[in-house]
XYZ file of C-alpha atoms in Angstrom:
717
model
C -14.294 10.903 -25.383
C -16.126 12.634 -22.532
C -15.876 11.040 -19.110
C -19.124 9.490 -17.909
C -18.808 11.139 -14.430
C -17.720 14.675 -13.311
C -16.929 16.417 -10.118
C -20.321 18.315 -10.276
C -21.669 16.154 -7.494
C -19.577 17.967 -4.850
C -22.318 20.173 -3.552
C -24.842 17.312 -3.469
C -22.477 15.001 -1.682
C -21.821 17.558 1.047
C -25.439 17.205 2.049
C -24.536 13.653 3.134
C -22.156 14.825 5.779
C -23.115 14.105 9.368
C -23.709 17.087 11.675
C -20.716 18.426 13.481
C -20.203 16.891 16.956
C -17.946 18.754 19.422
C -14.752 16.836 20.032
C -13.109 16.119 23.252
C -9.778 17.917 23.729
C -6.315 16.722 24.354
C -3.020 18.534 24.900
C 0.212 16.732 23.962
C 3.361 18.380 25.438
C 6.565 17.025 23.966
C 9.766 17.734 25.773
C 13.517 17.117 25.029
C 13.817 14.922 28.117
C 14.906 11.355 27.000
C 13.058 8.825 29.080
C 13.936 5.603 27.265
C 14.471 3.805 24.030
C 12.319 2.463 21.354
C 12.510 -1.293 20.532
C 15.502 -2.541 18.660
C 13.347 -4.672 16.340
C 9.951 -4.354 14.746
C 9.151 -7.284 12.565
C 6.919 -9.984 11.175
C 6.801 -13.854 11.250
C 7.110 -15.045 7.650
C 4.503 -16.397 5.258
C 4.883 -17.609 1.662
C 8.218 -16.429 0.135
C 9.158 -17.840 -3.270
C 11.095 -16.714 -6.320
C 8.922 -15.056 -8.901
C 6.601 -13.565 -6.306
C 6.240 -10.013 -5.139
C 6.691 -10.605 -1.356
C 10.080 -8.686 -1.126
C 8.359 -5.534 -2.449
C 5.750 -5.672 0.250
C 8.293 -6.466 2.991
C 10.262 -3.357 1.874
C 7.003 -1.356 1.901
C 6.299 -2.504 5.507
C 9.515 -0.793 6.783
C 10.257 -3.604 9.282
C 13.768 -4.378 10.325
C 13.306 -8.024 11.253
C 11.777 -11.157 9.841
C 11.332 -14.399 11.822
C 11.870 -17.386 9.555
C 11.858 -21.172 10.066
C 14.635 -23.514 9.024
C 12.784 -26.598 10.087
C 15.043 -29.621 10.656
C 12.657 -32.109 8.882
C 13.154 -30.079 5.718
C 16.950 -29.855 5.675
C 17.996 -33.072 7.335
C 15.062 -35.435 6.897
C 17.339 -38.409 7.481
C 20.795 -38.659 9.035
C 23.208 -36.871 6.842
C 26.087 -39.156 7.599
C 25.770 -42.763 8.696
C 25.954 -44.254 11.210
C 23.737 -42.471 13.580
C 25.865 -40.641 16.153
C 29.044 -40.730 13.941
C 30.772 -42.971 16.579
C 29.998 -40.695 19.498
C 29.364 -42.779 22.711
C 30.219 -40.558 25.654
C 31.163 -36.994 26.695
C 34.807 -37.508 25.774
C 34.062 -38.758 22.234
C 31.460 -36.069 21.872
C 34.034 -33.364 22.730
C 36.649 -35.044 20.452
C 34.313 -35.157 17.459
C 33.188 -31.596 18.141
C 36.868 -30.386 18.221
C 37.652 -32.238 14.919
C 34.608 -30.768 13.189
C 35.361 -27.184 14.371
C 38.953 -27.484 13.133
C 37.762 -28.112 9.640
C 34.066 -27.179 9.541
C 33.572 -27.207 5.803
C 34.895 -30.691 5.371
C 32.416 -33.349 4.186
C 33.995 -35.739 6.675
C 31.859 -34.255 9.473
C 28.926 -32.769 7.651
C 27.356 -33.845 4.468
C 27.470 -30.373 2.946
C 26.362 -31.336 -0.568
C 23.090 -32.731 0.844
C 22.424 -29.714 3.182
C 23.420 -27.176 0.561
C 21.173 -28.740 -2.088
C 18.163 -28.577 0.238
C 18.991 -25.035 1.425
C 19.063 -23.906 -2.150
C 16.329 -25.934 -3.769
C 13.912 -27.349 -1.308
C 10.513 -25.744 -1.176
C 9.009 -25.768 2.350
C 5.730 -27.529 1.967
C 3.802 -26.566 5.104
C 1.630 -23.571 5.630
C 4.394 -21.236 4.495
C 5.743 -21.997 1.011
C 9.349 -20.790 0.829
C 12.847 -21.412 -0.357
C 15.391 -20.735 2.365
C 18.357 -19.354 0.450
C 16.158 -17.156 -1.800
C 14.292 -15.775 1.196
C 17.422 -15.127 3.232
C 19.140 -13.472 0.237
C 16.288 -11.171 -0.320
C 16.079 -10.153 3.383
C 19.776 -9.546 3.410
C 19.536 -7.329 0.249
C 16.960 -5.315 1.987
C 18.982 -4.983 5.259
C 16.123 -6.867 7.170
C 17.596 -8.774 10.133
C 16.766 -12.519 10.248
C 15.595 -14.342 13.370
C 16.067 -18.027 12.478
C 13.992 -20.609 14.278
C 15.664 -24.102 14.329
C 12.958 -26.063 16.230
C 14.490 -29.536 16.548
C 13.116 -32.093 18.919
C 15.746 -33.991 20.813
C 15.692 -37.241 22.898
C 13.498 -38.675 25.580
C 14.875 -39.176 29.050
C 18.630 -39.175 29.442
C 19.080 -39.871 25.717
C 22.276 -41.372 24.271
C 25.405 -39.491 23.311
C 24.739 -40.420 19.759
C 21.390 -38.621 20.002
C 23.041 -35.586 21.548
C 25.790 -35.531 18.848
C 23.189 -35.517 15.982
C 21.335 -32.748 17.716
C 24.356 -30.588 18.200
C 25.636 -31.329 14.726
C 22.369 -30.346 13.071
C 22.226 -26.981 14.856
C 25.874 -26.382 14.021
C 25.390 -27.110 10.331
C 22.357 -24.918 9.905
C 23.804 -21.986 11.974
C 27.072 -22.226 10.154
C 25.337 -21.951 6.735
C 23.192 -18.999 7.882
C 26.007 -17.109 9.480
C 28.490 -17.724 6.663
C 26.142 -16.820 3.826
C 23.612 -14.423 5.328
C 25.260 -13.060 8.497
C 22.452 -14.401 10.732
C 23.087 -13.688 14.422
C 19.677 -14.225 16.046
C 18.418 -17.724 16.782
C 15.568 -19.531 18.534
C 15.623 -23.190 19.223
C 12.655 -25.274 20.237
C 9.348 -23.340 19.649
C 6.699 -23.432 22.343
C 7.837 -26.360 24.458
C 4.893 -25.664 26.760
C 2.330 -26.276 24.028
C -0.680 -28.365 24.865
C 0.287 -31.179 22.500
C 3.952 -31.276 23.510
C 5.271 -34.170 25.663
C 8.897 -33.354 26.502
C 9.690 -32.712 30.146
C 11.162 -29.401 31.314
C 14.557 -31.141 31.979
C 14.565 -32.623 28.462
C 13.888 -29.231 26.968
C 16.722 -27.546 28.937
C 19.117 -30.334 27.824
C 18.154 -29.786 24.245
C 18.612 -26.068 24.709
C 22.131 -26.515 26.138
C 23.318 -28.521 23.252
C 21.655 -26.236 20.704
C 23.050 -23.082 22.263
C 26.528 -24.479 22.269
C 26.338 -25.547 18.660
C 24.959 -22.169 17.468
C 27.602 -20.185 19.322
C 30.388 -22.581 18.025
C 29.229 -22.228 14.440
C 29.042 -18.456 14.561
C 32.492 -18.229 16.120
C 33.928 -20.573 13.511
C 32.414 -18.514 10.672
C 34.050 -15.473 12.165
C 37.422 -17.105 12.458
C 37.373 -18.713 9.003
C 35.754 -15.837 7.032
C 36.864 -12.706 8.808
C 33.471 -11.790 10.203
C 32.613 -10.239 13.564
C 29.102 -11.645 14.133
C 27.650 -12.193 17.632
C 25.302 -15.133 18.171
C 22.333 -14.269 20.209
C 20.139 -17.095 21.430
C 16.515 -16.561 22.444
C 14.570 -18.893 24.765
C 12.303 -20.323 26.181
C 9.896 -19.241 23.390
C 6.823 -20.220 25.352
C 3.206 -19.847 24.342
C 2.721 -17.272 26.983
C 4.409 -16.105 30.149
C 1.291 -14.897 31.867
C -2.441 -15.059 31.398
C -5.606 -13.604 32.992
C -5.042 -15.992 36.087
C -1.495 -14.977 36.890
C 2.201 -15.343 35.883
C 1.757 -18.667 34.078
C 3.892 -20.032 32.298
C 6.777 -18.037 33.823
C 5.814 -19.677 37.110
C 4.254 -23.073 37.824
C 0.781 -23.670 36.407
C -1.558 -26.039 38.124
C -3.679 -26.722 35.006
C -4.221 -29.965 33.058
C -0.576 -30.020 31.868
C 1.252 -31.628 34.731
C 4.722 -30.907 33.383
C 4.826 -27.394 34.941
C 2.862 -27.995 38.176
C 5.796 -27.308 40.345
C 8.248 -25.079 38.205
C 7.299 -22.720 35.450
C 8.875 -22.980 32.008
C 10.361 -19.547 32.299
C 11.591 -20.197 35.751
C 13.241 -23.478 34.706
C 15.072 -21.843 31.745
C 16.290 -18.849 33.860
C 17.612 -21.093 36.508
C 19.622 -23.038 33.955
C 21.367 -19.972 32.554
C 24.869 -20.747 33.786
C 25.296 -24.473 33.085
C 26.488 -26.026 29.851
C 25.597 -29.386 28.295
C 28.159 -31.148 30.460
C 26.819 -29.675 33.665
C 29.824 -27.409 34.128
C 29.408 -23.805 35.268
C 29.886 -21.276 32.465
C 30.698 -17.510 32.591
C 28.137 -16.457 30.113
C 24.269 -16.946 29.764
C 22.902 -19.969 27.995
C 20.559 -17.718 26.164
C 20.739 -13.948 25.710
C 17.142 -12.788 25.247
C 13.962 -13.944 26.912
C 11.530 -14.814 24.110
C 7.784 -15.324 24.650
C 4.542 -15.304 22.693
C 1.249 -13.570 23.583
C -2.254 -13.391 22.110
C -5.712 -12.398 23.133
C -4.688 -9.479 25.450
C -4.541 -5.736 25.127
C -1.630 -3.384 25.685
C -2.129 -3.057 29.500
C -1.660 -6.855 29.873
C 1.676 -6.620 28.059
C 2.782 -3.793 30.223
C 1.995 -5.626 33.376
C 3.550 -8.845 31.994
C 6.859 -7.048 31.267
C 7.017 -5.682 34.831
C 6.387 -9.218 36.136
C 9.069 -10.752 33.854
C 11.701 -8.252 35.018
C 11.096 -9.125 38.669
C 10.863 -12.837 38.166
C 13.995 -13.058 35.887
C 15.998 -11.256 38.567
C 14.732 -13.665 41.187
C 15.412 -16.865 39.078
C 18.623 -15.963 37.273
C 21.917 -17.179 38.891
C 23.319 -13.623 38.192
C 20.339 -11.728 39.523
C 20.003 -9.962 36.259
C 17.055 -9.721 33.918
C 17.368 -10.313 30.137
C 15.949 -8.284 27.305
C 12.429 -9.438 26.401
C 11.372 -10.259 22.789
C 7.753 -11.071 21.784
C 8.572 -13.233 18.870
C 4.944 -13.844 18.178
C 2.017 -11.552 19.040
C -1.353 -10.436 17.726
C -4.568 -9.177 19.141
C -5.964 -12.691 18.808
C -4.397 -16.014 17.875
C -5.500 -17.804 14.671
C -7.859 -20.013 16.627
C -9.019 -17.048 18.698
C -10.032 -15.089 15.638
C -12.359 -18.094 14.760
C -14.452 -17.567 17.893
C -18.050 -17.139 16.504
C -18.349 -13.850 18.506
C -15.472 -12.540 16.297
C -16.837 -13.661 12.914
C -16.831 -10.114 11.578
C -13.646 -9.009 13.462
C -10.256 -8.870 11.640
C -7.248 -6.805 11.315
C -9.235 -4.060 9.547
C -11.530 -3.685 12.555
C -10.888 -0.337 14.330
C -10.641 -1.569 17.909
C -8.288 -4.277 16.722
C -5.778 -2.105 15.008
C -5.883 0.549 17.758
C -5.228 -2.201 20.331
C -2.293 -3.369 18.197
C -0.855 0.197 18.240
C -1.298 0.293 22.053
C 0.467 -3.125 22.399
C 3.400 -1.613 20.603
C 3.266 1.519 22.773
C 2.817 -0.123 26.084
C 5.620 -2.632 25.490
C 7.877 0.159 24.392
C 7.260 1.988 27.746
C 8.521 -1.172 29.551
C 11.682 -1.383 27.381
C 10.815 -4.339 25.147
C 13.704 -5.379 22.928
C 11.714 -6.552 19.994
C 8.056 -7.117 18.676
C 7.508 -9.571 15.939
C 3.917 -9.647 14.668
C 2.350 -12.943 13.688
C 2.201 -13.191 10.712
C 3.151 -11.380 7.465
C 0.499 -12.913 5.216
C -2.800 -14.747 5.659
C -1.588 -18.114 4.452
C -4.137 -21.052 4.498
C -4.399 -23.074 7.685
C -5.589 -26.741 7.156
C -7.988 -26.095 10.062
C -9.182 -22.584 9.575
C -8.545 -21.551 6.006
C -7.020 -18.061 5.311
C -5.698 -17.081 8.686
C -7.162 -13.837 10.017
C -3.834 -13.231 11.841
C -2.190 -12.445 8.484
C -1.347 -8.772 8.071
C -1.316 -8.930 4.325
C -3.486 -10.678 1.853
C -1.801 -13.415 -0.149
C -2.870 -15.542 -3.099
C -2.789 -19.279 -2.351
C -1.467 -20.189 -5.841
C 2.058 -19.932 -7.097
C 3.964 -17.625 -7.048
C 1.986 -16.686 -3.886
C 1.818 -12.976 -4.493
C 0.843 -10.509 -1.883
C -2.485 -8.852 -2.772
C -2.400 -5.878 -0.402
C -2.140 -4.830 3.251
C -4.722 -4.893 5.963
C -5.019 -1.844 8.238
C -3.151 -3.806 11.047
C -0.185 -3.936 8.661
C -0.293 -0.187 8.359
C -0.003 0.045 12.200
C 3.163 -2.116 12.029
C 4.494 0.099 9.161
C 3.933 3.359 11.011
C 5.348 2.061 14.307
C 8.440 0.748 12.409
C 8.852 3.916 10.668
C 8.872 6.047 13.773
C 10.011 3.801 16.528
C 12.380 0.957 15.462
C 16.180 0.856 15.932
C 16.358 1.877 19.581
C 15.821 5.502 19.026
C 15.607 7.976 21.901
C 12.128 8.284 23.356
C 11.056 11.648 24.688
C 8.864 12.545 27.545
C 5.348 13.163 26.244
C 2.620 14.354 28.512
C -1.062 13.982 27.517
C -3.778 15.972 29.282
C -7.244 14.987 27.924
C -10.815 15.844 28.707
C -11.835 12.187 28.168
C -10.233 8.810 28.405
C -8.589 6.950 25.531
C -6.035 9.362 24.149
C -2.300 8.503 24.254
C 0.780 9.833 22.549
C 4.493 8.918 22.372
C 7.472 10.612 20.698
C 10.838 9.490 19.252
C 13.575 11.169 17.238
C 15.295 9.663 14.218
C 18.716 11.321 13.605
C 18.922 9.631 10.190
C 15.928 11.645 8.929
C 16.132 14.526 11.421
C 12.499 13.918 12.181
C 10.466 13.711 15.326
C 7.738 11.146 15.261
C 4.678 11.272 17.439
C 2.505 8.202 17.623
C -1.075 9.338 18.682
C -3.649 6.733 19.461
C -7.295 7.473 20.030
C -8.799 4.266 21.351
C -12.122 5.763 22.152
C -14.981 4.285 20.044
C -17.101 7.397 20.394
C -14.828 10.514 20.877
C -12.964 12.567 18.385
C -10.180 14.594 19.938
C -9.125 18.087 19.137
C -5.521 17.490 19.971
C -3.023 20.312 20.460
C 0.540 19.268 19.907
C 2.974 21.598 21.736
C 6.427 21.216 20.054
C 7.894 24.559 21.325
C 10.950 22.930 22.951
C 11.975 20.730 20.007
C 13.807 23.243 17.690
C 10.968 23.264 15.229
C 10.810 26.333 12.830
C 7.572 28.150 12.449
C 6.272 27.424 8.894
C 7.513 23.829 8.999
C 5.052 21.468 7.276
C 4.121 18.466 9.490
C 2.421 15.397 8.072
C -0.244 13.082 9.606
C -0.554 9.528 8.329
C -3.754 8.024 9.588
C -5.297 4.604 10.114
C -8.971 4.806 10.872
C -12.335 3.557 9.661
C -11.896 5.944 6.640
C -8.122 5.724 6.003
C -5.284 3.192 5.596
C -2.110 4.980 6.310
C -2.593 7.928 3.894
C -1.495 11.482 4.652
C -4.672 13.064 5.859
C -3.412 16.408 7.131
C -0.447 18.669 6.215
C -0.550 21.736 8.375
C 2.284 24.215 9.062
C 3.673 24.956 12.473
C 2.497 28.398 13.609
C 4.652 30.894 15.547
C 3.149 29.617 18.858
C 4.670 26.154 18.042
C 1.227 24.609 18.964
C -0.710 22.784 16.312
C -4.333 21.671 16.906
C -5.716 18.806 14.747
C -8.840 16.639 15.139
C -8.300 12.906 15.414
C -11.247 10.633 14.738
C -12.406 7.771 17.037
C -10.517 4.540 17.095
C -7.597 5.818 15.011
C -3.829 5.722 14.887
C -1.701 8.624 13.778
C 1.988 9.009 12.962
C 2.856 12.729 13.006
C 6.134 13.546 11.310
C 7.741 16.791 12.449
C 11.021 17.851 10.724
C 13.530 19.492 13.017
C 15.549 22.516 12.073
C 15.004 25.314 9.488
C 11.990 25.323 7.150
C 12.665 23.141 4.153
C 12.491 24.220 0.548
C 9.218 23.057 -0.931
C 8.209 22.641 -4.591
C 4.816 21.660 -5.976
C 5.061 19.905 -9.306
C 2.150 19.288 -11.626
C 2.245 16.214 -13.905
C 3.773 16.354 -17.356
C 1.320 13.586 -18.223
C -1.703 11.975 -16.635
C -4.545 9.842 -18.023
C -6.625 6.665 -17.521
C -6.700 3.509 -19.494
C -9.651 1.226 -19.935
C -9.797 -2.489 -20.648
C -11.957 -4.659 -22.844
C -13.433 -3.075 -25.947
C -11.727 0.222 -25.032
C -8.210 -1.266 -24.611
C -6.884 0.605 -27.703
C -8.519 3.957 -26.795
C -6.656 6.944 -25.406
C -8.236 9.269 -22.748
C -5.363 11.710 -22.462
C -7.389 14.933 -23.177
C -9.979 14.223 -20.482
C -10.335 16.372 -17.372
C -10.940 13.347 -15.215
C -9.377 9.941 -14.843
C -10.804 6.879 -13.102
C -9.825 3.919 -10.893
C -12.216 0.935 -11.117
C -12.221 -2.817 -11.012
C -15.052 -5.134 -12.053
C -15.886 -8.640 -13.156
C -15.132 -7.962 -16.770
C -12.274 -6.197 -18.547
C -14.631 -3.630 -20.051
C -15.235 -2.203 -16.552
C -11.571 -1.885 -15.535
C -9.871 1.480 -15.358
C -6.329 2.280 -14.149
C -4.819 5.733 -13.913
C -1.323 6.988 -14.608
C 0.570 10.124 -13.708
C 4.043 11.236 -14.667
C 6.197 13.879 -13.099
C 9.528 15.551 -14.128
C 11.899 15.907 -11.243
C 14.189 18.294 -13.136
C 13.462 21.084 -10.596
C 15.256 19.234 -7.816
C 18.933 20.383 -7.585
C 21.370 17.886 -8.860
C 22.669 15.470 -6.162
C 19.920 16.347 -3.751
C 17.745 13.766 -1.983
C 14.317 15.027 -0.961
C 13.467 14.900 2.754
C 9.804 14.208 1.880
C 7.617 13.605 -1.080
C 3.788 13.483 -1.097
C 1.565 12.675 -4.041
C -1.676 14.607 -4.030
C -4.868 13.840 -6.058
C -8.346 15.260 -5.836
C -11.460 13.198 -6.298
C -14.402 11.143 -5.008
C -16.560 8.054 -5.315
C -19.710 9.021 -7.220
C -21.502 5.685 -6.768
C -22.386 5.539 -3.060
C -21.265 6.782 0.409
C -18.805 3.928 0.949
C -15.003 4.281 1.027
C -13.060 3.013 -2.032
C -9.404 2.284 -1.345
C -6.937 1.527 -4.154
C -3.210 0.908 -4.482
C -0.572 3.456 -5.534
C 2.522 2.046 -7.200
C 5.681 3.710 -8.430
C 6.956 2.527 -11.790
C 10.525 2.577 -13.175
C 9.138 2.931 -16.767
C 8.608 6.545 -17.775
C 8.588 6.253 -21.604
C 4.905 6.755 -22.187
C 2.863 9.639 -23.580
C -0.408 11.052 -22.406
C -1.726 11.350 -25.914
C -1.033 7.780 -26.895
C -1.279 5.562 -23.773
C -3.875 2.818 -23.888
C -4.543 -0.305 -21.819
C -2.722 -2.340 -24.429
C 0.400 -0.110 -24.273
C 0.411 0.830 -20.603
C 3.517 -0.223 -18.675
C 3.270 -2.785 -15.868
C -0.360 -3.637 -16.482
C -1.912 -7.073 -16.934
C -3.653 -7.541 -20.348
C -6.581 -9.359 -18.718
C -7.157 -7.861 -15.275
C -6.827 -4.690 -13.150
C -3.427 -5.780 -11.878
C -0.104 -4.179 -11.739
C 2.640 -6.440 -12.983
C 6.462 -6.488 -12.309
C 5.917 -5.731 -8.650
C 9.304 -5.862 -6.971
C 11.246 -5.574 -10.205
C 10.014 -2.476 -11.899
C 6.842 -1.521 -9.901
C 6.845 -0.686 -6.182
C 3.867 -0.592 -3.797
C 3.764 2.876 -2.201
C 0.562 2.839 -0.277
C -3.194 3.411 -0.776
C -5.473 6.284 -1.488
C -9.097 6.346 -0.251
C -12.117 8.292 -1.654
C -15.579 8.589 -0.428
C -18.730 10.515 -1.631
C -17.078 13.895 -0.986
C -14.673 15.355 -3.399
C -11.475 16.257 -1.616
C -7.689 16.083 -1.491
C -6.106 12.705 -0.958
C -2.404 12.198 -0.277
C 0.190 9.454 0.062
C 3.923 9.659 1.043
C 6.196 8.533 -1.739
C 9.586 9.804 -0.460
C 11.692 6.632 -0.939
C 10.439 6.118 -4.520
C 11.118 9.714 -5.559
C 14.642 9.515 -4.318
C 15.014 6.225 -6.299
C 13.863 7.971 -9.426
C 16.114 10.940 -8.849
C 19.046 8.441 -8.971
C 17.693 6.937 -12.204
C 16.105 9.029 -14.929
C 14.682 12.084 -13.096
C 11.066 11.081 -13.839
C 8.501 9.598 -11.526
C 5.484 7.618 -12.865
C 2.714 6.524 -10.530
C -0.176 4.221 -11.319
C -3.389 3.902 -9.365
C -5.247 0.616 -9.452
C -8.077 -1.092 -7.540
C -6.678 -4.681 -7.690
C -8.236 -7.913 -6.569
C -6.542 -8.515 -3.332
C -7.545 -12.143 -2.817
C -9.751 -14.683 -4.523
C -13.414 -13.698 -4.153
C -12.564 -10.045 -3.490
C -15.717 -8.353 -4.982
C -16.355 -5.660 -2.332
C -15.810 -2.668 -4.579
C -17.282 -3.934 -7.871
C -19.389 -1.137 -9.299
C -17.630 1.596 -7.399
C -15.043 3.854 -8.959
C -12.924 6.911 -8.159
C -13.107 10.005 -10.387
C -9.889 12.033 -10.034
C -8.994 15.413 -11.655
C -6.326 15.403 -14.250
C -3.945 18.280 -15.134
C -6.515 19.297 -17.729
C -9.064 20.219 -15.073
C -9.692 23.838 -14.201
C -8.946 23.490 -10.490
C -7.616 21.037 -7.889
C -5.036 19.605 -10.127
C -2.861 16.602 -9.014
C 0.602 17.433 -7.999
C 3.781 16.089 -6.338
C 4.937 18.084 -3.325
C 8.697 17.874 -2.497
C 10.722 19.142 0.398
C 14.526 19.375 0.546
């Protein structure tokens, strides 16, 4: 069969291009002077996470190294695990006696009803906004080497409380932390979440008492796991986990806030917590800090506000701490706007795909990094449904609200998190980077990752009007002339794809044009020029659903990607490459999939998913929709995601036929270790219920049968 569209529209489509506008200029000089570190952690707050779903595959795709999860007390101990309430504890002496007995035999059911706890840890499905199974989720995160930050937000007693109340509080924290440390090596913990919230009623003194008992329980549990199971975990407690530590009025809630909430009229929440650092639950002085990391949340502000807040926090912590020292700071929730903030009528068309929003997110990461932030945890991984607001615009990934709660795709904000994590997690060295620009709004930051031997430059153009012709001077970095550098771009036109792939000239200065309101991650390999190989497919073709589900299109010079309201409309493309040219035992340093094509229907962008498949036993001459691997029989949807199909990124086409690229390095190395073949499938999937934005559009891509601009896989080693 002949394809219904061709690439003959290239000349015509070029007439649609806007006239060239002279770009502003920027010079980025990168030196070898180390001026700081990158954050230790870059992560997400969790969303839905259940067995049978594809969440793990998208977490892996995000590249984050931390996930903040909730182990809510009402889920795991809804009623007292062992009667009577308090287990006979009536005063400090009996509390300490019971505590000593439990710690001497922590896995005995005499002190903790482990069968009840363990059953709920394993089987209970959290029923709130985030549907999840705790053990399953923690097991998946551990498998992927993603650090867990566990939130155990248990409300304690009012007033002085009874010692029975205090024992039950301590025992609950101990039981949950013991389980998490023993089975999943969890070391990071938060206790009560947002005690300064508008609906909260506990006093500051009550909160500090709760924190003291919780901190002691967590540290005791982790120490006992180490002693009993030969581990060397270190418990790290985060507090006070306030809604904010400053706002547009000043340093509230670090300091006193004379607003409608009278609880902090005289002492700030952060101030109160810092002043309590060296007292335990009995009131005795201790030689260690009650908590290790200052945690706070922040929404509704840009990067400059974070920068100023971190400077304030450093000064205030030193003033309020009994030791005169400041703690590391971790933003355990942040976003450009809060869930309620995004619902402002003025922001009805604003979301995490909006250019100024995702460039602001990049600047928040960058500005906090400049002030030495310890961790950044974006809220939240997926746009789960709020009872008040519906699907939350704070969600960085689309998610289906029906079991198994699959992720449908990433928003552009998620790509900002991915690129920042790729280049700047794990406390890497940060290098002095000087920007000289002819207009405002251009910023750049540099790190080096010894594991990959790559320099990474995060370049942010926050101007809404100016493109920048940016010259990157890498002459001091040990980069060889001829080295290929890659640019991954998030902009109005792109969602993390590789948009440029220039070589370093002998001058060691590379000039590239960055569009308005865009984020780049520039990857620059250090050392000698790598060996490069361009591999054409051994097979490529499209498949079509509906009445054409048994037809083969393997001889065609073009293949399509399309999704519509009926199966007859749907097209998905497949490409297969042999990796036999890679020397045995070699891992590639970089792999980039290249295709050439366009959207013939209109001038809009069409973005579609790229997946890698483990199944390679298909033939170009026989493949049909009904025989294609990892493809739903009834929809344009890739199946087996997380077991035999892996999300690798997106490709975007517009009305102009051109090269489109996506980095696929990790998948290629996976396939080198398996059967030495790499299959990719390209599909425009429905990302969420009601996603009809691209119906009628399709991508036309050249196949290996075309006369020019063939697809290929480019490998460096």
